[in-house]
Amino acid sequence: MASRAVVLALLLAAVSASCARAQLQEKFYSATCPSVEDVVRKEMVRALSLAPSLAAPLLRMHFHDCFVRGCDGSVLLDSANKTAEKDAKPNVTLRGFDFVERVKAAVEKACPETVSCADVLALIARDAVWLSKGPFWEVPLGRRDGSVSMSNDTKALPPPTANITQLTQLFAAVNLDIKDLVVLSAAHTIGTSHCFSFSDRLYNFTGMDNASDIDPTLEPFYMAKLKSKCASLDDNTTLVEMDPGSFRTFDLDYFKLVSKRRGLFHSDGALLTDAFTRAYILRHATGAFKDEFFADFGVSMVKMGNANVLTGTQGEIRKKCSVMNH
């Protein structure tokens, strides 16, 4: 009897999740704000023509929104006492908040009180990839904005130090599987990272805090190059390209790097420790299946964008993304 109750509970949960996803529609604003994608893209084209390095942070912001309380725009909220998601350690290096507000203001001018900040961020992320020569995918829309943003909740974010077990568990928490994990990790093909996100691999891998305490899984020549850029564990300012040589282009070079043990983060290297993710990396390291990977990335982004969304009468449509309406 108990097992039947458990099965019923799981089925109800699945139906509930499916209903939430069903309420997201690619043409959700076709009657109420048909120009929304054009408005967002116009702002994105203008911004990235001036600052192409902004693409990766904007994509990252969408990831960080969806992994914490679902894709509800909560990462955008300010807090007077600095206890919001954006104030937590994993998010202090996020940038682009002012730009998101600018895009939202443009959308508000076209369609007042209609399009959520969560949807604006999802569209921004898609265009950030596409304008970086990556794939294009249709974004299901209809998300509503949440009203809760707590720094403690950011423990749900996959850290750069995570191993494959931790990664799969954190991804599973937002209904993403092991294929989504390896596919979405390839977002590291664009952008930069601060030294402190990976310098433990160079100087303090086992806690000894010295120059010989290195991560043995990191390719030696790449490690030497990283050490030349990140002089110590105390370096909090230096930025390093995650995909050296093409960090502004969304391509398959990430897989080539990881296959050669040149993934920047421990979490990148961890993908070689699982049979499925390793096979996926080696397949796409050949560069022969670009269309396949691009299609996979779009599918996984849509799947992530469905994570615990608020729809219908849930939440609100914020007028400004950094503050609740009331």
GROMACS .gro file of C-alpha atoms in nm:
model
  326
    1MET     CA    1   0.000   0.000   0.000
    2ALA     CA    2   0.283   0.235   0.090
    3SER     CA    3   0.462   0.165  -0.237
    4ARG     CA    4   0.140   0.237  -0.429
    5ALA     CA    5   0.113   0.570  -0.249
    6VAL     CA    6   0.470   0.654  -0.339
    7VAL     CA    7   0.408   0.571  -0.706
    8LEU     CA    8   0.091   0.783  -0.703
    9ALA     CA    9   0.280   1.073  -0.546
   10LEU     CA   10   0.550   1.050  -0.812
   11LEU     CA   11   0.291   1.042  -1.089
   12LEU     CA   12   0.116   1.348  -0.947
   13ALA     CA   13   0.447   1.529  -0.922
   14ALA     CA   14   0.526   1.442  -1.283
   15VAL     CA   15   0.182   1.561  -1.397
   16SER     CA   16   0.228   1.885  -1.203
   17ALA     CA   17   0.568   1.944  -1.364
   18SER     CA   18   0.427   1.864  -1.707
   19CYS     CA   19   0.143   2.110  -1.653
   20ALA     CA   20   0.390   2.382  -1.559
   21ARG     CA   21   0.593   2.312  -1.872
   22ALA     CA   22   0.279   2.301  -2.083
   23GLN     CA   23   0.200   2.656  -1.976
   24LEU     CA   24   0.526   2.775  -2.128
   25GLN     CA   25   0.472   2.840  -2.496
   26GLU     CA   26   0.699   2.969  -2.770
   27LYS     CA   27   0.426   3.210  -2.883
   28PHE     CA   28   0.307   3.301  -2.534
   29TYR     CA   29   0.325   3.676  -2.606
   30SER     CA   30   0.201   3.660  -2.966
   31ALA     CA   31  -0.110   3.861  -2.878
   32THR     CA   32   0.010   4.065  -2.579
   33CYS     CA   33   0.368   4.154  -2.680
   34PRO     CA   34   0.452   4.024  -3.028
   35SER     CA   35   0.764   4.241  -3.052
   36VAL     CA   36   0.932   4.115  -2.734
   37GLU     CA   37   1.200   3.904  -2.903
   38ASP     CA   38   1.283   4.185  -3.148
   39VAL     CA   39   1.314   4.434  -2.862
   40VAL     CA   40   1.544   4.204  -2.665
   41ARG     CA   41   1.756   4.122  -2.970
   42LYS     CA   42   1.799   4.487  -3.065
   43GLU     CA   43   1.942   4.558  -2.719
   44MET     CA   44   2.161   4.248  -2.732
   45VAL     CA   45   2.307   4.330  -3.073
   46ARG     CA   46   2.387   4.681  -2.959
   47ALA     CA   47   2.547   4.567  -2.632
   48LEU     CA   48   2.754   4.282  -2.772
   49SER     CA   49   2.882   4.493  -3.059
   50LEU     CA   50   3.035   4.720  -2.796
   51ALA     CA   51   3.122   4.456  -2.534
   52PRO     CA   52   3.123   4.101  -2.679
   53SER     CA   53   3.263   3.966  -2.352
   54LEU     CA   54   2.923   4.035  -2.191
   55ALA     CA   55   2.767   3.731  -2.361
   56ALA     CA   56   2.909   3.472  -2.121
   57PRO     CA   57   2.810   3.654  -1.800
   58LEU     CA   58   2.453   3.694  -1.928
   59LEU     CA   59   2.432   3.323  -2.012
   60ARG     CA   60   2.577   3.240  -1.671
   61MET     CA   61   2.317   3.460  -1.501
   62HIS     CA   62   2.035   3.253  -1.655
   63PHE     CA   63   2.202   2.932  -1.530
   64HIS     CA   64   2.234   3.074  -1.181
   65ASP     CA   65   1.871   3.184  -1.185
   66CYS     CA   66   1.735   2.845  -1.290
   67PHE     CA   67   1.940   2.634  -1.047
   68VAL     CA   68   1.817   2.832  -0.745
   69ARG     CA   69   1.441   2.821  -0.683
   70GLY     CA   70   1.383   2.768  -1.056
   71CYS     CA   71   1.381   3.015  -1.346
   72ASP     CA   72   1.193   3.292  -1.166
   73GLY     CA   73   1.422   3.594  -1.194
   74SER     CA   74   1.512   3.571  -0.825
   75VAL     CA   75   1.883   3.615  -0.899
   76LEU     CA   76   1.801   3.969  -1.017
   77LEU     CA   77   1.644   4.088  -0.690
   78ASP     CA   78   1.823   4.336  -0.464
   79SER     CA   79   1.825   4.312  -0.085
   80ALA     CA   80   1.873   4.604   0.153
   81ASN     CA   81   2.058   4.383   0.401
   82LYS     CA   82   2.262   4.201   0.134
   83THR     CA   83   2.103   3.860   0.185
   84ALA     CA   84   1.970   3.804  -0.169
   85GLU     CA   85   2.101   3.544  -0.414
   86LYS     CA   86   2.317   3.800  -0.592
   87ASP     CA   87   2.497   3.872  -0.263
   88ALA     CA   88   2.607   3.511  -0.210
   89LYS     CA   89   2.966   3.408  -0.278
   90PRO     CA   90   2.892   3.210  -0.598
   91ASN     CA   91   2.717   3.516  -0.745
   92VAL     CA   92   2.941   3.806  -0.646
   93THR     CA   93   3.123   3.778  -0.981
   94LEU     CA   94   2.802   3.788  -1.184
   95ARG     CA   95   2.779   4.094  -1.404
   96GLY     CA   96   2.527   4.240  -1.643
   97PHE     CA   97   2.251   4.331  -1.395
   98ASP     CA   98   2.231   4.690  -1.519
   99PHE     CA   99   2.208   4.566  -1.876
  100VAL     CA  100   1.919   4.333  -1.787
  101GLU     CA  101   1.739   4.632  -1.636
  102ARG     CA  102   1.798   4.826  -1.957
  103VAL     CA  103   1.649   4.546  -2.166
  104LYS     CA  104   1.356   4.515  -1.927
  105ALA     CA  105   1.293   4.892  -1.952
  106ALA     CA  106   1.285   4.865  -2.331
  107VAL     CA  107   1.039   4.574  -2.308
  108GLU     CA  108   0.826   4.770  -2.059
  109LYS     CA  109   0.813   5.062  -2.300
  110ALA     CA  110   0.687   4.833  -2.576
  111CYS     CA  111   0.455   4.623  -2.359
  112PRO     CA  112   0.394   4.757  -2.006
  113GLU     CA  113   0.354   4.503  -1.723
  114THR     CA  114   0.338   4.207  -1.960
  115VAL     CA  115   0.671   4.025  -1.989
  116SER     CA  116   0.844   3.881  -1.682
  117CYS     CA  117   1.206   3.940  -1.593
  118ALA     CA  118   1.252   3.562  -1.593
  119ASP     CA  119   1.144   3.549  -1.957
  120VAL     CA  120   1.359   3.848  -2.049
  121LEU     CA  121   1.660   3.672  -1.897
  122ALA     CA  122   1.583   3.348  -2.085
  123LEU     CA  123   1.570   3.540  -2.415
  124ILE     CA  124   1.888   3.729  -2.331
  125ALA     CA  125   2.068   3.398  -2.264
  126ARG     CA  126   1.954   3.249  -2.595
  127ASP     CA  127   2.064   3.555  -2.791
  128ALA     CA  128   2.396   3.566  -2.601
  129VAL     CA  129   2.473   3.220  -2.740
  130TRP     CA  130   2.339   3.285  -3.090
  131LEU     CA  131   2.523   3.617  -3.128
  132SER     CA  132   2.842   3.439  -3.020
  133LYS     CA  133   2.805   3.212  -3.329
  134GLY     CA  134   2.632   2.940  -3.132
  135PRO     CA  135   2.297   2.766  -3.185
  136PHE     CA  136   1.956   2.929  -3.202
  137TRP     CA  137   1.654   2.771  -3.034
  138GLU     CA  138   1.297   2.874  -2.974
  139VAL     CA  139   1.245   2.978  -2.611
  140PRO     CA  140   0.919   2.870  -2.446
  141LEU     CA  141   0.780   3.170  -2.256
  142GLY     CA  142   0.525   3.244  -1.988
  143ARG     CA  143   0.735   3.240  -1.673
  144ARG     CA  144   0.636   3.460  -1.381
  145ASP     CA  145   0.872   3.635  -1.141
  146GLY     CA  146   0.934   3.506  -0.791
  147SER     CA  147   0.937   3.710  -0.471
  148VAL     CA  148   1.195   3.515  -0.268
  149SER     CA  149   1.571   3.558  -0.306
  150MET     CA  150   1.795   3.417  -0.030
  151SER     CA  151   2.171   3.389  -0.039
  152ASN     CA  152   2.163   3.057   0.150
  153ASP     CA  153   1.974   2.895  -0.137
  154THR     CA  154   2.275   2.927  -0.368
  155LYS     CA  155   2.412   2.602  -0.228
  156ALA     CA  156   2.207   2.451  -0.511
  157LEU     CA  157   2.455   2.593  -0.763
  158PRO     CA  158   2.712   2.346  -0.900
  159PRO     CA  159   3.053   2.471  -0.775
  160PRO     CA  160   3.366   2.461  -0.993
  161THR     CA  161   3.517   2.220  -0.740
  162ALA     CA  162   3.242   1.957  -0.778
  163ASN     CA  163   3.311   1.594  -0.867
  164ILE     CA  164   3.091   1.391  -1.102
  165THR     CA  165   2.870   1.258  -0.820
  166GLN     CA  166   2.800   1.606  -0.686
  167LEU     CA  167   2.739   1.741  -1.035
  168THR     CA  168   2.486   1.472  -1.127
  169GLN     CA  169   2.300   1.523  -0.799
  170LEU     CA  170   2.281   1.901  -0.836
  171PHE     CA  171   2.165   1.874  -1.197
  172ALA     CA  172   1.909   1.608  -1.108
  173ALA     CA  173   1.761   1.849  -0.852
  174VAL     CA  174   1.642   2.063  -1.144
  175ASN     CA  175   1.537   1.765  -1.357
  176LEU     CA  176   1.851   1.760  -1.570
  177ASP     CA  177   2.021   1.431  -1.653
  178ILE     CA  178   2.379   1.333  -1.721
  179LYS     CA  179   2.355   1.427  -2.088
  180ASP     CA  180   2.230   1.773  -1.995
  181LEU     CA  181   2.527   1.797  -1.757
  182VAL     CA  182   2.792   1.742  -2.022
  183VAL     CA  183   2.606   1.945  -2.286
  184LEU     CA  184   2.550   2.249  -2.065
  185SER     CA  185   2.902   2.234  -1.924
  186ALA     CA  186   3.015   2.325  -2.274
  187ALA     CA  187   2.883   2.676  -2.208
  188HIS     CA  188   3.236   2.719  -2.073
  189THR     CA  189   3.339   2.759  -2.436
  190ILE     CA  190   3.277   3.132  -2.389
  191GLY     CA  191   3.382   3.361  -2.109
  192THR     CA  192   3.649   3.411  -1.846
  193SER     CA  193   3.700   3.312  -1.485
  194HIS     CA  194   3.877   3.459  -1.186
  195CYS     CA  195   4.183   3.269  -1.065
  196PHE     CA  196   4.026   3.196  -0.727
  197SER     CA  197   3.770   2.966  -0.892
  198PHE     CA  198   4.038   2.713  -0.984
  199SER     CA  199   4.368   2.813  -0.816
  200ASP     CA  200   4.334   2.532  -0.561
  201ARG     CA  201   4.422   2.301  -0.852
  202LEU     CA  202   4.751   2.487  -0.887
  203TYR     CA  203   4.861   2.541  -0.527
  204ASN     CA  204   4.633   2.377  -0.272
  205PHE     CA  205   4.474   2.065  -0.415
  206THR     CA  206   4.498   1.855  -0.099
  207GLY     CA  207   4.516   2.140   0.152
  208MET     CA  208   4.894   2.164   0.180
  209ASP     CA  209   4.902   2.517   0.036
  210ASN     CA  210   5.231   2.502  -0.153
  211ALA     CA  211   5.355   2.512  -0.512
  212SER     CA  212   5.382   2.133  -0.538
  213ASP     CA  213   5.028   2.064  -0.412
  214ILE     CA  214   4.878   2.033  -0.760
  215ASP     CA  215   4.589   1.852  -0.924
  216PRO     CA  216   4.754   1.555  -1.098
  217THR     CA  217   4.469   1.532  -1.350
  218LEU     CA  218   4.553   1.873  -1.501
  219GLU     CA  219   4.778   1.862  -1.809
  220PRO     CA  220   5.127   1.985  -1.701
  221PHE     CA  221   5.190   2.242  -1.974
  222TYR     CA  222   4.844   2.391  -1.926
  223MET     CA  223   4.904   2.402  -1.551
  224ALA     CA  224   5.230   2.590  -1.604
  225LYS     CA  225   5.049   2.842  -1.822
  226LEU     CA  226   4.782   2.892  -1.559
  227LYS     CA  227   5.044   2.937  -1.287
  228SER     CA  228   5.208   3.208  -1.497
  229LYS     CA  229   4.876   3.397  -1.493
  230CYS     CA  230   4.761   3.316  -1.140
  231ALA     CA  231   5.062   3.374  -0.918
  232SER     CA  232   4.909   3.255  -0.590
  233LEU     CA  233   4.597   3.155  -0.401
  234ASP     CA  234   4.558   3.521  -0.305
  235ASP     CA  235   4.496   3.640  -0.661
  236ASN     CA  236   4.138   3.771  -0.655
  237THR     CA  237   4.144   3.992  -0.963
  238THR     CA  238   4.310   3.819  -1.259
  239LEU     CA  239   4.079   3.685  -1.529
  240VAL     CA  240   4.164   3.379  -1.739
  241GLU     CA  241   3.996   3.272  -2.064
  242MET     CA  242   3.800   2.950  -2.014
  243ASP     CA  243   3.847   2.853  -2.380
  244PRO     CA  244   4.183   3.011  -2.472
  245GLY     CA  245   4.194   3.156  -2.820
  246SER     CA  246   3.821   3.151  -2.888
  247PHE     CA  247   3.662   3.258  -2.560
  248ARG     CA  248   3.420   3.490  -2.741
  249THR     CA  249   3.305   3.226  -2.990
  250PHE     CA  250   3.058   2.951  -2.905
  251ASP     CA  251   3.225   2.647  -3.061
  252LEU     CA  252   3.336   2.290  -2.991
  253ASP     CA  253   3.684   2.378  -2.865
  254TYR     CA  254   3.572   2.319  -2.507
  255PHE     CA  255   3.550   1.946  -2.579
  256LYS     CA  256   3.896   1.943  -2.734
  257LEU     CA  257   4.041   2.111  -2.426
  258VAL     CA  258   3.869   1.882  -2.177
  259SER     CA  259   3.972   1.573  -2.375
  260LYS     CA  260   4.336   1.688  -2.339
  261ARG     CA  261   4.291   1.745  -1.963
  262ARG     CA  262   4.290   2.121  -2.013
  263GLY     CA  263   3.949   2.194  -1.868
  264LEU     CA  264   3.984   2.497  -1.642
  265PHE     CA  265   3.769   2.381  -1.351
  266HIS     CA  266   3.777   2.061  -1.151
  267SER     CA  267   3.414   2.016  -1.261
  268ASP     CA  268   3.530   2.019  -1.625
  269GLY     CA  269   3.791   1.752  -1.559
  270ALA     CA  270   3.536   1.550  -1.363
  271LEU     CA  271   3.345   1.488  -1.687
  272LEU     CA  272   3.623   1.250  -1.791
  273THR     CA  273   3.554   1.025  -1.490
  274ASP     CA  274   3.212   0.906  -1.611
  275ALA     CA  275   3.178   0.672  -1.908
  276PHE     CA  276   2.886   0.857  -2.070
  277THR     CA  277   3.018   1.211  -2.030
  278ARG     CA  278   3.367   1.102  -2.135
  279ALA     CA  279   3.233   0.939  -2.452
  280TYR     CA  280   3.032   1.252  -2.534
  281ILE     CA  281   3.339   1.471  -2.488
  282LEU     CA  282   3.560   1.251  -2.705
  283ARG     CA  283   3.296   1.237  -2.979
  284HIS     CA  284   3.262   1.613  -2.998
  285ALA     CA  285   3.634   1.678  -2.951
  286THR     CA  286   3.666   1.560  -3.310
  287GLY     CA  287   3.473   1.867  -3.425
  288ALA     CA  288   3.281   1.653  -3.673
  289PHE     CA  289   2.938   1.678  -3.512
  290LYS     CA  290   2.878   2.051  -3.467
  291ASP     CA  291   2.512   2.041  -3.574
  292GLU     CA  292   2.445   1.753  -3.336
  293PHE     CA  293   2.597   1.937  -3.040
  294PHE     CA  294   2.422   2.262  -3.126
  295ALA     CA  295   2.088   2.078  -3.136
  296ASP     CA  296   2.166   1.909  -2.804
  297PHE     CA  297   2.254   2.242  -2.645
  298GLY     CA  298   1.924   2.399  -2.749
  299VAL     CA  299   1.729   2.101  -2.612
  300SER     CA  300   1.912   2.112  -2.278
  301MET     CA  301   1.869   2.490  -2.248
  302VAL     CA  302   1.493   2.457  -2.300
  303LYS     CA  303   1.487   2.177  -2.044
  304MET     CA  304   1.680   2.388  -1.792
  305GLY     CA  305   1.454   2.684  -1.866
  306ASN     CA  306   1.159   2.473  -1.750
  307ALA     CA  307   1.306   2.425  -1.402
  308ASN     CA  308   1.046   2.490  -1.132
  309VAL     CA  309   0.889   2.777  -1.322
  310LEU     CA  310   0.607   2.992  -1.187
  311THR     CA  311   0.318   3.025  -1.432
  312GLY     CA  312  -0.043   3.137  -1.452
  313THR     CA  313  -0.133   3.342  -1.145
  314GLN     CA  314   0.179   3.244  -0.952
  315GLY     CA  315   0.433   3.514  -0.877
  316GLU     CA  316   0.414   3.849  -1.055
  317ILE     CA  317   0.538   4.048  -1.354
  318ARG     CA  318   0.798   4.282  -1.209
  319LYS     CA  319   0.817   4.633  -1.352
  320LYS     CA  320   1.184   4.650  -1.253
  321CYS     CA  321   1.384   4.331  -1.223
  322SER     CA  322   1.574   4.431  -0.909
  323VAL     CA  323   1.268   4.505  -0.694
  324MET     CA  324   0.930   4.350  -0.631
  325ASN     CA  325   0.625   4.550  -0.727
  326HIS     CA  326   0.498   4.577  -0.369
   0.00000   0.00000   0.00000
